[in-house]
XYZ file of C-alpha atoms in Angstrom:
351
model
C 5.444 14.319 -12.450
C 9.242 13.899 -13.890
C 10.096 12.292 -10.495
C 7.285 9.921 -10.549
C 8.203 9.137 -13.930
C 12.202 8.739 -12.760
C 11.094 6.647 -9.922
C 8.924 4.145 -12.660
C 12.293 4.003 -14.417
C 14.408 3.246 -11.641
C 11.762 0.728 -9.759
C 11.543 -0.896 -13.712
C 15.474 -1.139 -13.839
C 15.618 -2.767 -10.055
C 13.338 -5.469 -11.180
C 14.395 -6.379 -14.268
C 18.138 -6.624 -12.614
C 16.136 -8.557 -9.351
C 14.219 -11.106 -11.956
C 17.908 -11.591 -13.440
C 19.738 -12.502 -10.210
C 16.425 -14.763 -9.617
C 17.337 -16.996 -12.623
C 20.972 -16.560 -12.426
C 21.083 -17.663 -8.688
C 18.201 -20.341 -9.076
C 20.095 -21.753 -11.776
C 16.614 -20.985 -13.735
C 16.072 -20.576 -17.509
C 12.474 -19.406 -18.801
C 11.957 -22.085 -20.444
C 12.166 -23.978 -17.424
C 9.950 -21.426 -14.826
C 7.449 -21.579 -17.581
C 7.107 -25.390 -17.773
C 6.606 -25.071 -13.752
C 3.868 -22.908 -14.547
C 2.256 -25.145 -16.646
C 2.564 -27.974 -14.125
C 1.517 -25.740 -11.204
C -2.225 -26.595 -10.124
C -4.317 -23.766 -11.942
C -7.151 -23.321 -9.492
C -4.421 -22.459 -6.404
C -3.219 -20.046 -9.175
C -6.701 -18.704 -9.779
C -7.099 -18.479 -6.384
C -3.896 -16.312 -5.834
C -5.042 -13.930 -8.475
C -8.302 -13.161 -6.394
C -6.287 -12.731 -3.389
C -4.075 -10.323 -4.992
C -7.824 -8.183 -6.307
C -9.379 -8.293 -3.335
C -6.161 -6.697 -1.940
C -6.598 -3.845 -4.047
C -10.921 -4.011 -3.787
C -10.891 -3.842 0.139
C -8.368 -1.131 0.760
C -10.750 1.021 -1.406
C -13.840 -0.237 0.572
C -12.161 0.941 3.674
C -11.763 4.189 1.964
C -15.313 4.561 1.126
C -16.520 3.462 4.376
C -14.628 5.965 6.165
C -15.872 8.664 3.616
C -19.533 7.985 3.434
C -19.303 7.865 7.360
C -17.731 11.716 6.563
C -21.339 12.306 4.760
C -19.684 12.005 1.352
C -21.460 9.259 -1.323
C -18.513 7.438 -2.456
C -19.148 4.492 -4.339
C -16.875 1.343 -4.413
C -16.159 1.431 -8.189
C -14.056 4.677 -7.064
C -12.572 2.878 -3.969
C -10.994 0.634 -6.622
C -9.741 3.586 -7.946
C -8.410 5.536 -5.105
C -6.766 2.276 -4.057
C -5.376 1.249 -7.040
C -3.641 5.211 -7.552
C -2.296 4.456 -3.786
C -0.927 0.822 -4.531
C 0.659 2.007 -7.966
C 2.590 4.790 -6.523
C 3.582 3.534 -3.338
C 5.574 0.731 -5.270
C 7.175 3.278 -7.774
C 8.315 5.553 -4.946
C 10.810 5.511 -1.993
C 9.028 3.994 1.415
C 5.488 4.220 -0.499
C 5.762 8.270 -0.290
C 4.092 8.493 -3.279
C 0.994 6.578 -2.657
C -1.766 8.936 -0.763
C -1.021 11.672 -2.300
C -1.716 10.261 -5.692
C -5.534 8.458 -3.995
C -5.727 12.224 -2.602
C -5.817 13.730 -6.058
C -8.574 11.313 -6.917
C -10.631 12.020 -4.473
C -10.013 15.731 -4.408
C -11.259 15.767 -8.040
C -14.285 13.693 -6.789
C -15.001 16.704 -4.744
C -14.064 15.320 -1.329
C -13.059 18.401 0.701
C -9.331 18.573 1.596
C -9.759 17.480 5.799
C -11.782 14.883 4.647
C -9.278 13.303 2.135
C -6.636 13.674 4.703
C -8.413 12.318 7.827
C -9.727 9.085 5.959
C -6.268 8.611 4.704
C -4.528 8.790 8.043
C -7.331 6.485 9.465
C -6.689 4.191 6.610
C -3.072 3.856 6.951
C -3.493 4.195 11.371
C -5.254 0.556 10.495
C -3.197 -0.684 7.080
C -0.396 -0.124 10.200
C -2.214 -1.916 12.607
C -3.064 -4.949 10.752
C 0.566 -5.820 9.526
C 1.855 -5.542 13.450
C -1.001 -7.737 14.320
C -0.070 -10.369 11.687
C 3.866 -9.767 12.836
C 2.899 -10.261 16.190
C 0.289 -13.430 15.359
C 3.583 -14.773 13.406
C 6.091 -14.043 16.086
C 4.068 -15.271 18.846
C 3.181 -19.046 17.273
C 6.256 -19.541 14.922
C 9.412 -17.802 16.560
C 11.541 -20.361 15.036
C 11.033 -19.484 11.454
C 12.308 -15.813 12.376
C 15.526 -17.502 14.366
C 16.188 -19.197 11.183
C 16.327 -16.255 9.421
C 20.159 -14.993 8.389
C 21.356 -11.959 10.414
C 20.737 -9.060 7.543
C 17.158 -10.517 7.361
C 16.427 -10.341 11.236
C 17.811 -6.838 11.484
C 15.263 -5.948 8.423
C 12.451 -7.427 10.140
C 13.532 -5.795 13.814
C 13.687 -2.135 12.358
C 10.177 -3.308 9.800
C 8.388 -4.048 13.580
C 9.469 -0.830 15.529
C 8.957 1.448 12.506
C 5.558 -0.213 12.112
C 4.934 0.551 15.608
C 6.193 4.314 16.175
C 4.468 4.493 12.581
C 0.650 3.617 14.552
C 1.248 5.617 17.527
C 2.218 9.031 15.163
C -0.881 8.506 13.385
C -3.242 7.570 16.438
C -1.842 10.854 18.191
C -1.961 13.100 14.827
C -5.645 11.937 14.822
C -6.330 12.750 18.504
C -4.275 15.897 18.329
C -4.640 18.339 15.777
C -2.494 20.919 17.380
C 0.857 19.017 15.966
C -0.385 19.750 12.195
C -1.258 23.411 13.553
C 2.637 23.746 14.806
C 3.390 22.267 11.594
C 1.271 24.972 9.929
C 3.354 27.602 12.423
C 6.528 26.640 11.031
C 5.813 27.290 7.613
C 3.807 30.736 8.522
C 7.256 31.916 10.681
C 9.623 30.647 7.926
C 7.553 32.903 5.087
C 7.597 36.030 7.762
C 11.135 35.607 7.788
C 11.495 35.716 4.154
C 9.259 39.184 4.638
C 5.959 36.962 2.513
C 3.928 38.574 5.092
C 1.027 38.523 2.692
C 1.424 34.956 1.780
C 1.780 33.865 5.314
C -1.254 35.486 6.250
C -3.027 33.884 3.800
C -1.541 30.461 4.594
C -2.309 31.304 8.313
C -5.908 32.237 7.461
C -6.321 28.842 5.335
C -4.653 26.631 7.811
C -6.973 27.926 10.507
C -10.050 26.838 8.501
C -7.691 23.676 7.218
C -7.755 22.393 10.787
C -10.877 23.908 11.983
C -12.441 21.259 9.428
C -9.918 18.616 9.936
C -10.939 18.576 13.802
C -14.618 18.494 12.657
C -14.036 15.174 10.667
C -12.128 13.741 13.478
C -14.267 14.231 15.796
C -17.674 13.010 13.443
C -15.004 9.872 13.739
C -13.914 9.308 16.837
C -17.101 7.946 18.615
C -17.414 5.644 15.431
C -16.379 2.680 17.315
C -18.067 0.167 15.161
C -16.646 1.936 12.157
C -13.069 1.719 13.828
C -13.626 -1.518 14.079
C -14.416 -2.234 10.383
C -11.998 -0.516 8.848
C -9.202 -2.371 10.996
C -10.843 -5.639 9.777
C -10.852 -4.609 6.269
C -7.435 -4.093 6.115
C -6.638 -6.850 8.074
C -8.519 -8.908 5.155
C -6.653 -7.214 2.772
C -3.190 -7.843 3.875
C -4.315 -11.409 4.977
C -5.000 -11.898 1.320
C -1.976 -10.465 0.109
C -0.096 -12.756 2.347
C -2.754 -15.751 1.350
C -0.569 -14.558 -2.830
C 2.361 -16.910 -1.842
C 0.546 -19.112 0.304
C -1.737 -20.350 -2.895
C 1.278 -20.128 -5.219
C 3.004 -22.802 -2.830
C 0.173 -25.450 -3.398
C 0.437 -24.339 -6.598
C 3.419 -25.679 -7.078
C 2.213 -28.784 -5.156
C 3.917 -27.411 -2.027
C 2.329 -29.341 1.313
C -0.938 -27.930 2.853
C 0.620 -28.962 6.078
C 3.046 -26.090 5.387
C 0.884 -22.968 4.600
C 0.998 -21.941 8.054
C 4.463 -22.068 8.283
C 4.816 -20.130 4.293
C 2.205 -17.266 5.733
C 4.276 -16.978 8.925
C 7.742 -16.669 6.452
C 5.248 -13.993 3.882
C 4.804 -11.968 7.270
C 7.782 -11.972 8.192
C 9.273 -10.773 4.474
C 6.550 -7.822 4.837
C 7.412 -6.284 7.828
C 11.128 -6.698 6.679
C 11.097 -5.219 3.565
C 8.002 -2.517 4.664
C 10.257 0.564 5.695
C 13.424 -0.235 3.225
C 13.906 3.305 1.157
C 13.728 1.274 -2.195
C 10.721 1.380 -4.782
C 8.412 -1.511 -3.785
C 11.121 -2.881 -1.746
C 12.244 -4.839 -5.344
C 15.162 -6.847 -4.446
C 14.838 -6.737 -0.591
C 11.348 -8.577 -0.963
C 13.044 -11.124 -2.757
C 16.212 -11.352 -0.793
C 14.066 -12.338 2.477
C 11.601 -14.647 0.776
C 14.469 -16.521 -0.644
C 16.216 -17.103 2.724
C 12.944 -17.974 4.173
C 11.536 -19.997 1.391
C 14.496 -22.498 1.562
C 13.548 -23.449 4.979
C 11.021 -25.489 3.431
C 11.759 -25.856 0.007
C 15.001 -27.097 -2.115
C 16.939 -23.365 -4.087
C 15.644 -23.950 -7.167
C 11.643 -24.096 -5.898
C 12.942 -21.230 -3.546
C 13.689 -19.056 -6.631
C 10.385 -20.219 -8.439
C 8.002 -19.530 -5.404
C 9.782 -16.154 -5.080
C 9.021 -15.253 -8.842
C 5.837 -16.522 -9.253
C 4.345 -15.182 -5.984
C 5.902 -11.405 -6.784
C 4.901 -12.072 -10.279
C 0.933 -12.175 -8.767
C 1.210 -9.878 -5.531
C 3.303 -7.039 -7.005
C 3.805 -6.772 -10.973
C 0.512 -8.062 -11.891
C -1.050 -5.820 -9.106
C 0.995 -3.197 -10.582
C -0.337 -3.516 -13.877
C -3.747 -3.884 -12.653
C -3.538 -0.809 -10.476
C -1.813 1.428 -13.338
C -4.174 0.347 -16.092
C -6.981 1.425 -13.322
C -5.252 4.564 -12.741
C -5.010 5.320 -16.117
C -9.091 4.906 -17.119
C -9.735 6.638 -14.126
C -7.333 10.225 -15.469
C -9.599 9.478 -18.600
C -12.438 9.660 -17.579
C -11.913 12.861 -15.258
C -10.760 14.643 -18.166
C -13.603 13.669 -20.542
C -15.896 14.963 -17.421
C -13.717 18.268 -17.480
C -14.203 18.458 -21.231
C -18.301 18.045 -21.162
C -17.771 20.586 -18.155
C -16.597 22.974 -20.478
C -18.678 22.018 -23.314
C -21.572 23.097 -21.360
C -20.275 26.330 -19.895
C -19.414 27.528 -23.030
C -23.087 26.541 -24.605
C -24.293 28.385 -21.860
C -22.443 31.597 -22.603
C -24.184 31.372 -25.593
């Protein structure tokens, strides 16, 4: 919990100090990005703002496709939830580490079984994967000159974002079709305790992991002739990160920007993704902005570079932030005020 919290502070410092080289590099004073905002066109702006839900809705309606095809009844209302925990804490942590784990602990108090939680997740993100290199692809295929216009430290970015994003798929296609690699995994651990002579806790762990991944290979396999479920969940989150992409794309005619050029601004938003994807920094703040800045300004003048850049984040990351955090929050509340009517009852009953 105290790094999560150190990681909030840090990712809060980075964009505070990002937002100020923004302004200071735009040559932008509040006063004046808030007087854009009141010019901007409100219903691209409206727009935007469902983009950016529906990026958080359908990630948690892959989720509860994937776990009601497991036999469990999720409902959507805790998708939302289970997405939301994932998008919070994969932009307060390092490469997104922090993200399933903190949609697993939702779930797992929603009494999903352990295999189950970790199968749908690895689906989830074996498709999340799969529908950013499509989009890369889709971008680098029918607008190659927007990434040759790109500045050096920007193309290397987006190079390492597209062959992470690759070997990324592959790992998680194999781990799904080979459950021996978590069982060596498991091996490792079980040696390392004998070694430390915790032969009693590393038969225990042996004895768990053998039921771990007994289960685990049950829910892969209930999967894996799913075709039409495969097939699904790829589209929904290939919706969701369209939408996320469709953020900037809607802020640019908000700021009358030229529908001729929303091609080219989703092609640029694709690009920045895959760039900034695999960077070790919280939410990639500052490294999102440094590539949508040198690709904005292949369209637009610095100043409406700088604005498109902070309004866009401003939707598709700190709102969504807040959004996901306040959802994260209701959701802890109302798992402990189940807990504390659990109680209530068990004690009556002792009674």
């Amino acid at each position: 919990m105290r790094k999560k919290i150190l990681w909030a502070v840090i990712t809060l410092c980075l964009s505070v100090l990002t937002i100020i080289a923004l302004f200071y590099n735009g040559g932008l004073s509040l006063p004046e990005l808030w007087q854009d905002i009141r010019e901007a066109t409100l219903g691209w702006l409206v727009a935007a703002a469902f983009c950016m839900l529906g990026f958080i809705f359908f990630e948690g309606r892959s989720l509860v496709l994937i776990l009601r095809t497991l036999g469990y009844p999720a409902r959507k209302r805790r998708g939302f939830l289970y997405a939301s925990a994932d998008i919070y804490f994969s932009s307060i942590t390092p490469s997104a580490t922090g993200g399933q784990p903190a949609s697993a602990y939702f779930m797992h108090k929603d009494g999903i079984s352990g295999s189950a939680v970790v199968v749908s997740l690895i689906l989830n993100l074996t498709m999340y994967t799969l529908a950013i290199v499509s989009l890369g692809l889709l971008s680098i295929v029918f607008f190659p000159g927007i990434f040759m216009e790109f500045n050096l430290a920007c193309k290397l970015m987006i190079l390492v974002g597209v062959f992470a994003m690759v070997v990324l798929a592959v790992f998680f296609v194999i781990l799904l079709k080979r459950h021996s690699i978590l069982l060596g995994m498991g091996d490792i651990i079980v040696s390392v305790l004998n070694r430390f002579h915790c032969r009693a806790a590393a038969r225990k762990v042996h004895a768990k992991l053998d039921e771990a991944i007994e289960k685990y290979n049950e829910c892969v396999e209930l999967l894996s002739g799913r075709k039409r479920l495969l097939l699904k969940t790829y589209l929904l989150n290939l919706l969701q990160r369209t939408l996320h992409v469709l953020v900037t794309v809607f802020c640019s005619y908000a700021m009358h920007g030229r529908l001729g050029d929303g091609l080219k601004v989703f092609a640029i938003q694709t690009y920045v993704v895959l760039g900034s994807n695999f960077i070790p920094v919280p939410g990639a703040v500052g490294i999102s902005e440094y590539i949508m800045y040198h690709g904005y300004v292949m369209l637009l003048d610095d100043e409406s570079s700088y604005t498109l850049a902070l309004l866009s984040r401003g939707i598709s990351f700190y709102t969504c932030c807040a959004i996901s955090i306040v959802t994260v929050l209701l959701g802890y509340i109302q798992l402990r005020l189940r807990k504390n009517k659990g109680d209530a009852c068990i004690s009556e009953d002792s009674i």
